XYZ file of C-alpha atoms in Angstrom:
533
model
C 21.756 -58.640 -6.274
C 21.027 -60.957 -9.238
C 19.377 -63.479 -6.907
C 17.114 -60.881 -5.452
C 15.980 -59.671 -8.863
C 15.355 -63.269 -10.031
C 13.335 -63.893 -6.841
C 11.083 -60.782 -7.383
C 10.557 -61.692 -11.042
C 9.873 -65.358 -10.418
C 6.401 -65.199 -11.993
C 7.757 -64.889 -15.521
C 8.524 -67.866 -17.731
C 11.871 -66.540 -18.717
C 13.186 -66.680 -15.191
C 12.280 -70.275 -14.739
C 14.336 -71.141 -17.810
C 17.279 -69.222 -16.521
C 17.095 -70.764 -13.114
C 16.873 -74.252 -14.576
C 19.991 -73.962 -16.776
C 23.236 -75.412 -15.478
C 25.513 -72.423 -15.918
C 28.720 -72.023 -14.055
C 28.864 -69.567 -11.169
C 29.611 -66.030 -12.262
C 28.088 -66.581 -15.769
C 24.598 -65.961 -17.143
C 22.612 -67.283 -20.186
C 20.324 -65.261 -22.339
C 17.256 -66.481 -24.246
C 19.315 -67.923 -27.164
C 21.293 -70.085 -24.891
C 24.621 -68.302 -25.333
C 26.926 -67.827 -22.412
C 27.942 -64.303 -21.598
C 30.707 -63.228 -19.242
C 29.575 -61.288 -16.155
C 29.118 -57.526 -16.515
C 27.862 -57.674 -20.119
C 24.324 -58.916 -19.545
C 21.558 -56.360 -20.017
C 17.921 -56.467 -18.904
C 16.775 -57.799 -22.302
C 19.584 -60.355 -22.670
C 21.520 -58.255 -25.291
C 25.142 -57.505 -25.111
C 26.493 -54.008 -25.120
C 27.943 -54.436 -28.661
C 24.690 -55.632 -30.065
C 22.803 -52.743 -28.434
C 25.226 -50.210 -30.029
C 24.917 -51.950 -33.430
C 21.144 -51.783 -33.347
C 21.186 -48.129 -32.244
C 18.436 -48.643 -29.624
C 18.534 -48.945 -25.846
C 18.276 -52.337 -24.298
C 14.852 -51.537 -22.872
C 13.459 -50.860 -26.356
C 14.143 -54.345 -27.615
C 10.941 -56.357 -27.255
C 11.628 -59.043 -29.899
C 12.300 -62.644 -29.161
C 14.177 -61.948 -25.906
C 12.496 -61.901 -22.479
C 10.592 -58.899 -21.378
C 12.615 -56.456 -19.268
C 11.708 -55.479 -15.739
C 10.768 -51.914 -16.687
C 8.197 -53.077 -19.219
C 6.668 -55.504 -16.699
C 6.246 -52.625 -14.300
C 4.519 -50.380 -16.844
C 2.145 -53.132 -18.036
C 1.260 -54.355 -14.555
C 2.015 -51.816 -11.821
C 0.779 -54.130 -9.124
C 3.522 -56.706 -9.750
C 6.388 -54.245 -9.707
C 9.188 -54.651 -7.112
C 9.735 -52.136 -4.327
C 11.878 -49.104 -4.861
C 14.591 -50.723 -2.889
C 14.834 -53.606 -5.390
C 14.377 -51.643 -8.611
C 16.617 -52.361 -11.609
C 19.576 -49.973 -11.513
C 19.050 -47.198 -14.034
C 20.992 -44.153 -15.010
C 19.848 -40.904 -13.434
C 18.102 -38.668 -15.953
C 19.478 -35.278 -16.813
C 16.201 -33.434 -16.428
C 14.056 -33.584 -13.311
C 10.826 -33.414 -15.293
C 10.337 -35.906 -18.174
C 7.682 -33.773 -19.857
C 8.048 -30.384 -21.425
C 5.225 -28.914 -19.392
C 6.292 -26.364 -16.715
C 6.090 -27.632 -13.124
C 2.943 -26.713 -11.318
C 3.199 -24.974 -7.961
C 2.471 -26.968 -4.872
C -0.473 -26.374 -2.666
C 1.764 -25.595 0.307
C 4.526 -23.637 -1.494
C 4.638 -20.564 -3.655
C 6.713 -22.360 -6.385
C 7.614 -25.879 -7.138
C 11.070 -26.923 -5.920
C 13.675 -28.213 -8.344
C 13.198 -31.861 -7.311
C 9.451 -31.843 -7.558
C 8.014 -34.664 -9.697
C 4.405 -34.738 -10.961
C 2.227 -37.580 -9.596
C 1.727 -39.181 -13.012
C 5.463 -39.280 -13.753
C 6.163 -40.726 -10.266
C 3.748 -43.604 -10.921
C 5.326 -44.491 -14.267
C 9.066 -44.023 -13.549
C 10.926 -43.166 -10.410
C 12.785 -39.943 -11.044
C 15.378 -38.589 -8.734
C 15.715 -34.856 -8.199
C 18.407 -33.052 -10.178
C 20.631 -32.326 -7.257
C 23.535 -31.358 -9.420
C 21.669 -28.359 -10.862
C 20.406 -27.452 -7.423
C 23.791 -27.585 -5.839
C 25.308 -25.486 -8.627
C 23.035 -22.510 -7.887
C 24.710 -19.784 -5.670
C 21.523 -19.356 -3.634
C 21.524 -23.058 -2.691
C 25.194 -22.901 -1.776
C 24.685 -19.914 0.519
C 21.662 -21.599 2.163
C 23.636 -24.798 2.613
C 26.560 -22.967 4.188
C 24.191 -21.099 6.556
C 22.433 -24.261 7.537
C 25.679 -26.127 8.101
C 27.089 -23.333 10.271
C 24.014 -22.909 12.466
C 21.477 -25.752 11.905
C 19.434 -24.798 14.968
C 18.665 -21.291 13.615
C 17.238 -22.760 10.431
C 14.972 -25.151 12.374
C 13.953 -22.274 14.648
C 13.039 -20.140 11.698
C 10.856 -22.873 10.208
C 9.210 -23.351 13.582
C 8.413 -19.634 13.889
C 6.803 -19.622 10.459
C 4.473 -22.394 11.544
C 3.229 -20.596 14.681
C -0.200 -19.024 14.213
C -0.471 -15.754 16.288
C -3.324 -15.456 18.721
C -6.183 -13.180 17.676
C -8.439 -11.671 20.317
C -12.053 -12.695 20.218
C -13.249 -9.155 19.417
C -10.917 -8.970 16.399
C -11.636 -12.366 14.885
C -14.503 -11.033 12.825
C -12.148 -8.745 11.001
C -10.382 -11.748 9.446
C -13.617 -12.794 7.724
C -14.292 -10.731 4.634
C -17.514 -8.768 5.141
C -19.955 -8.451 2.230
C -20.078 -4.729 2.831
C -16.314 -4.279 3.037
C -15.003 -2.641 -0.078
C -18.447 -2.231 -1.487
C -18.899 1.378 -0.553
C -17.552 4.356 -2.377
C -16.000 5.706 0.748
C -13.185 3.199 1.014
C -9.892 4.969 0.585
C -6.402 3.591 0.082
C -4.044 3.077 2.979
C -2.166 6.056 4.470
C 1.513 6.834 4.384
C 3.947 4.376 5.978
C 4.938 4.707 9.627
C 7.425 7.484 10.101
C 6.716 9.338 6.816
C 5.138 12.765 6.766
C 1.669 12.675 5.258
C 0.601 14.991 2.486
C -0.819 18.354 3.458
C -4.597 18.426 4.000
C -6.288 20.534 1.336
C -8.997 22.446 3.103
C -11.352 24.494 1.017
C -11.132 28.250 1.862
C -14.898 28.607 1.683
C -17.315 27.349 4.325
C -19.614 24.428 3.569
C -22.873 25.424 1.963
C -24.812 23.321 4.502
C -23.093 24.961 7.524
C -23.048 28.580 6.267
C -26.727 29.394 7.130
C -26.270 28.247 10.743
C -23.069 30.160 11.620
C -24.627 33.584 12.397
C -27.803 32.323 14.001
C -28.346 31.035 17.491
C -28.396 27.325 17.957
C -31.983 25.986 17.932
C -33.509 22.856 19.497
C -31.847 19.637 18.596
C -33.834 17.344 16.310
C -33.873 13.599 16.548
C -32.171 12.070 13.465
C -33.964 9.346 11.532
C -31.919 8.553 8.421
C -28.310 7.774 7.477
C -26.695 10.568 5.553
C -23.256 8.838 4.992
C -21.857 5.459 5.792
C -18.099 5.896 6.080
C -16.009 2.835 5.499
C -12.308 2.992 5.549
C -10.954 1.746 8.853
C -9.809 -1.853 9.130
C -10.241 -1.986 12.870
C -12.560 -0.829 15.635
C -13.086 2.932 15.740
C -12.428 4.174 19.287
C -13.831 7.661 18.973
C -14.869 10.521 16.690
C -14.858 14.267 17.091
C -16.083 17.210 15.000
C -13.672 20.017 14.351
C -14.158 22.623 17.137
C -13.874 25.587 14.667
C -17.430 26.134 13.461
C -16.398 27.258 9.982
C -14.466 24.006 9.587
C -16.948 21.774 11.460
C -17.664 19.726 8.271
C -14.487 17.790 9.108
C -14.659 14.734 11.335
C -11.714 13.088 13.094
C -11.720 9.348 13.861
C -9.193 7.219 15.673
C -8.965 3.467 15.191
C -7.275 0.262 16.341
C -5.834 -0.222 12.866
C -2.961 2.170 13.845
C -4.367 5.172 11.897
C -6.524 8.195 12.400
C -8.455 9.841 9.586
C -10.045 13.145 8.682
C -13.351 12.998 6.786
C -15.605 15.477 5.042
C -18.656 14.106 6.826
C -21.171 16.831 5.806
C -20.722 17.518 2.097
C -19.337 14.443 0.361
C -18.592 11.813 2.972
C -15.041 11.364 1.594
C -11.858 10.699 3.509
C -9.585 13.733 3.231
C -6.468 12.216 4.638
C -5.187 9.159 6.481
C -2.381 9.445 9.031
C -0.315 6.338 9.884
C 2.097 7.750 12.355
C 1.758 5.052 15.025
C 3.026 1.492 15.107
C 0.235 0.296 17.363
C -3.467 1.046 17.919
C -4.462 4.752 18.121
C -6.536 4.913 21.238
C -6.952 8.682 21.479
C -6.920 11.529 18.997
C -8.089 15.137 19.573
C -8.466 18.275 17.617
C -6.531 21.259 18.850
C -8.793 24.210 19.842
C -7.476 26.130 16.782
C -8.674 23.386 14.385
C -5.345 23.208 12.548
C -3.561 20.411 14.481
C -4.383 16.899 15.715
C -2.952 15.403 18.846
C -2.781 11.595 18.846
C -1.576 8.909 21.238
C -1.675 5.142 21.076
C -0.521 1.840 22.480
C 2.980 2.460 21.135
C 3.708 4.934 23.940
C 4.088 7.724 21.266
C 2.566 11.162 21.207
C 2.306 13.189 17.961
C 0.952 16.669 17.201
C 0.399 16.918 13.462
C -0.124 20.095 11.520
C -2.753 19.559 8.863
C -1.711 22.306 6.490
C 1.950 21.219 6.188
C 1.693 17.531 7.164
C 4.561 17.898 9.611
C 4.823 16.913 13.248
C 5.015 19.969 15.489
C 5.613 17.895 18.557
C 6.604 14.246 19.225
C 6.997 12.706 22.623
C 7.449 9.260 24.196
C 5.400 8.321 27.174
C 6.185 5.515 29.628
C 2.761 3.896 29.396
C 0.101 3.077 26.863
C -2.099 6.043 26.159
C -5.907 5.911 26.384
C -7.085 9.539 26.794
C -5.846 13.008 25.861
C -7.337 16.449 26.698
C -6.112 19.992 25.993
C -5.875 22.482 28.848
C -8.660 25.090 28.183
C -6.627 28.036 29.444
C -3.348 27.228 27.631
C -3.580 25.179 24.403
C 0.119 24.385 24.622
C -0.489 22.062 27.562
C -2.413 18.793 27.493
C -3.166 15.982 29.890
C -2.247 12.386 29.062
C -3.540 9.285 30.833
C -3.428 5.559 30.224
C -2.164 2.323 31.671
C -0.461 3.937 34.631
C -1.152 5.174 38.119
C -0.161 8.712 37.129
C -1.667 11.351 34.863
C 0.908 13.617 33.238
C 0.692 17.185 31.889
C 2.908 17.812 28.862
C 4.089 21.208 27.446
C 4.288 21.178 23.699
C 6.799 24.123 23.652
C 9.441 22.295 25.698
C 8.415 18.713 24.915
C 8.641 17.778 28.592
C 6.285 16.721 31.415
C 5.561 19.761 33.614
C 3.263 18.122 36.188
C 2.046 14.771 37.454
C -1.115 13.548 39.202
C -0.518 10.294 40.966
C -3.025 8.009 42.753
C -3.345 4.403 43.753
C -4.978 3.354 40.554
C -4.225 1.036 37.643
C -5.541 2.910 34.584
C -7.103 6.217 33.641
C -10.104 5.820 31.415
C -11.211 9.406 30.695
C -10.498 13.025 31.715
C -12.908 15.927 31.966
C -12.100 19.568 32.684
C -14.390 21.685 34.963
C -14.646 25.410 35.655
C -12.635 26.522 32.687
C -9.731 24.333 33.529
C -9.057 25.027 37.188
C -10.236 21.524 38.106
C -10.553 18.218 36.288
C -12.040 14.826 36.883
C -10.472 11.455 36.065
C -12.312 8.126 35.849
C -10.145 5.192 36.755
C -10.167 1.451 36.594
C -9.431 0.283 40.112
C -10.167 -3.400 40.406
C -9.329 -3.766 44.131
C -11.682 -4.767 46.878
C -12.384 -1.276 48.215
C -12.323 0.716 44.975
C -15.388 2.967 45.476
C -13.197 5.860 46.665
C -11.044 5.810 43.500
C -13.498 5.414 40.601
C -13.865 9.239 40.004
C -11.291 11.634 41.402
C -11.406 15.463 41.317
C -8.004 17.189 41.006
C -6.727 20.733 41.268
C -4.805 21.376 38.094
C -2.227 23.872 39.454
C -1.335 22.117 42.728
C -1.845 18.472 41.677
C -3.834 17.954 44.885
C -6.896 15.744 45.222
C -10.023 17.758 45.818
C -12.325 14.755 46.357
C -12.259 10.999 45.887
C -15.674 10.308 47.486
C -17.767 11.018 44.390
C -19.061 7.675 43.053
C -19.712 5.055 45.737
C -20.975 2.244 43.571
C -18.540 -0.418 42.522
C -18.720 0.169 38.771
C -16.037 1.623 36.531
C -16.858 4.633 34.383
C -15.387 4.429 30.843
C -16.388 7.963 29.783
C -17.409 11.360 31.184
C -19.422 14.187 29.517
C -20.108 17.762 30.682
C -23.512 19.403 30.244
C -23.298 22.573 28.050
C -25.658 24.751 30.190
C -26.168 23.160 33.594
C -23.406 22.697 36.224
C -23.602 18.929 36.010
C -21.746 16.079 34.307
C -22.556 12.548 33.197
C -20.664 9.326 33.848
C -21.079 6.244 31.790
C -20.963 3.218 34.083
C -20.556 -0.494 33.582
C -23.763 -0.922 35.517
C -25.571 -0.209 32.234
C -26.777 3.296 33.174
C -25.765 6.927 32.963
C -25.201 8.614 36.353
C -25.774 12.355 36.851
C -23.392 14.325 39.147
C -23.037 17.879 40.272
C -20.042 19.712 38.746
C -19.311 21.712 41.924
C -18.007 20.463 45.222
C -18.917 18.025 46.833
C -19.912 16.510 43.392
C -22.932 14.647 44.645
C -24.711 12.078 42.515
C -28.395 12.564 41.704
C -30.563 9.740 43.087
C -33.634 10.852 41.216
C -32.375 10.755 37.587
C -30.799 7.681 36.067
C -30.609 7.060 32.330
C -30.702 3.373 31.643
C -31.801 0.917 28.882
C -28.445 0.389 27.076
C -25.614 -2.018 27.637
C -21.975 -1.335 28.262
C -20.549 -4.845 28.908
C -16.900 -3.693 29.293
C -16.703 -1.605 26.113
C -15.551 2.023 26.268
C -19.021 3.283 25.301
C -19.079 7.034 25.069
C -21.889 9.541 25.944
C -22.609 13.194 25.134
C -25.110 15.922 25.560
C -26.632 17.831 22.673
C -25.498 21.482 22.130
C -28.817 22.706 23.502
C -28.657 20.360 26.439
C -32.123 18.852 26.077
C -31.013 15.419 24.856
C -28.478 12.894 25.977
C -27.119 10.357 23.569
C -25.178 7.159 24.251
C -24.100 4.078 22.352
C -24.685 0.493 23.416
C -22.768 -2.783 23.315
C -25.530 -4.314 21.124
C -25.052 -1.587 18.400
C -28.019 0.541 19.355
C -28.077 4.325 19.781
C -30.233 5.695 22.545
C -31.352 9.266 23.222
C -32.777 10.371 26.510
C -34.582 13.510 27.688
C -32.319 15.364 30.065
C -35.228 16.633 32.313
C -37.327 13.529 32.546
C -34.755 10.727 31.971
C -37.186 9.121 29.544
C -36.170 7.514 26.264
C -36.686 9.884 23.372
C -35.482 7.754 20.538
C -33.715 4.459 19.771
C -31.787 3.711 16.513
C -30.473 0.363 15.463
C -27.294 1.826 14.098
C -24.550 -0.828 13.954
C -24.147 -4.575 13.939
C -21.483 -4.414 16.662
C -20.937 -2.279 19.753
C -21.436 1.464 19.256
C -18.562 3.153 21.004
C -18.787 6.807 20.128
C -21.662 9.307 19.612
C -21.292 13.046 18.968
C -23.683 15.796 17.852
C -22.617 18.332 15.306
C -21.854 21.699 16.948
C -23.841 23.725 14.419
C -26.255 21.555 12.473
C -29.223 20.784 14.755
C -30.023 17.258 13.478
C -26.621 15.771 12.492
C -25.228 12.991 14.630
C -22.040 10.978 14.135
C -21.627 7.423 15.519
C -18.821 4.861 15.311
C -18.638 1.175 16.160
C -16.383 -1.695 17.025
C -16.916 -3.036 13.523
C -14.848 -0.159 12.048
C -17.643 1.841 10.338
C -18.871 5.395 10.910
C -22.375 6.643 10.259
C -23.638 10.214 9.875
C -27.274 10.607 10.786
C -29.638 13.486 9.992
């Protein structure tokens, strides 16, 4: 080892003198020419007794003796030996030579015990204080766990490095929007999953804006022009919205979202969120008001069904389906029964009183997109997503509710799926939103023929579940569009009555207020809701 050090420090004059002296093997000479026995020679050529007498360390003596290796390294870092050939030094007690607290690393929440600042590492190699690290109980437990099962620790580190895949339609949600959080309508998150939300405080009096229209007959629908409220609160796409069916409480608006929640808003008076319900562990695809206006039925991609009472905040009914839920509808004749459809070839009828499935409607389909009741509930239609070669006979199916028999499956003969259905309030017809970028008009009585004369087109669907609806008077039809527009058509002439550039992303839901003649609610894939008047 002495020869290696002498070779690395061969540039100094002191080394040449040492190498040229004729000392015996196993002995060394210092700068004064005295012979020292082996084991007592220090870096500066001072014996141990002399160092103790002076009271200084050998490295601090820079008098007449030769310059030590550590001082050469500090004065000229380029001529220092490698770490493998460094002069042996005693390990320091503290890991950090300075009194400043360690700064956290860029990749870790806190600096580890053996972390050395860059400046200290360049001046003096410092080893981590492993003794203090090993003495901690947390480190001992971690070492024992790693020694017992080393593969589990490596697997855990590998799982932390995996970045989950984000669908293309949801990538924009990771980028902070300039409008997000800027509105006054942003409300805090709801209750945790499984906890009962707080009771909804509903004012006993009717809204001042709705009161004048309750006792009068509904007049002609007016085309809205301005935004009354811009509701921001959902952190995911809003799948659908619905006004409360009870006219005296129709100021409340229900919204379901892919952020695993559904909300109740005061969308007429204040635009505030009244309550947030986080009862599902996955996206809430469907949520419906009960006809009494006091309960909300919700279903989502977590296969769960919940009927929540607004006044008490408790769950009146909870069920578990065997498929992901996409649509829910109450039976008009008996409000204790509802239909449930989703990613399955069967539509099921549930009874809230018993909590069981009472009837099933099975067909050779893959998914149910929407359900629409006809003739006060004796029949209903289902739109399906059948992606087989000959799927024209399964796009829209008419069912008999009591017998579960198919009435007709030869309704829509064009090979487009229909994401939503809407019933006209006065005429015996219904509308079907198609992926062919047009609204088709059908007769609501058997044989459910499609009208060839009237077709409402000009919007885009592009695979989104774009909804459509008729105004309460029946004179206007409204639909969203994949490019964010809102289009209104004249029911009689199929001409475009109005077009609004409502949202920056796809407009999924549109619904007219049941009482106010010029109030319209829309929701989008971007997670915002707008109230127009």
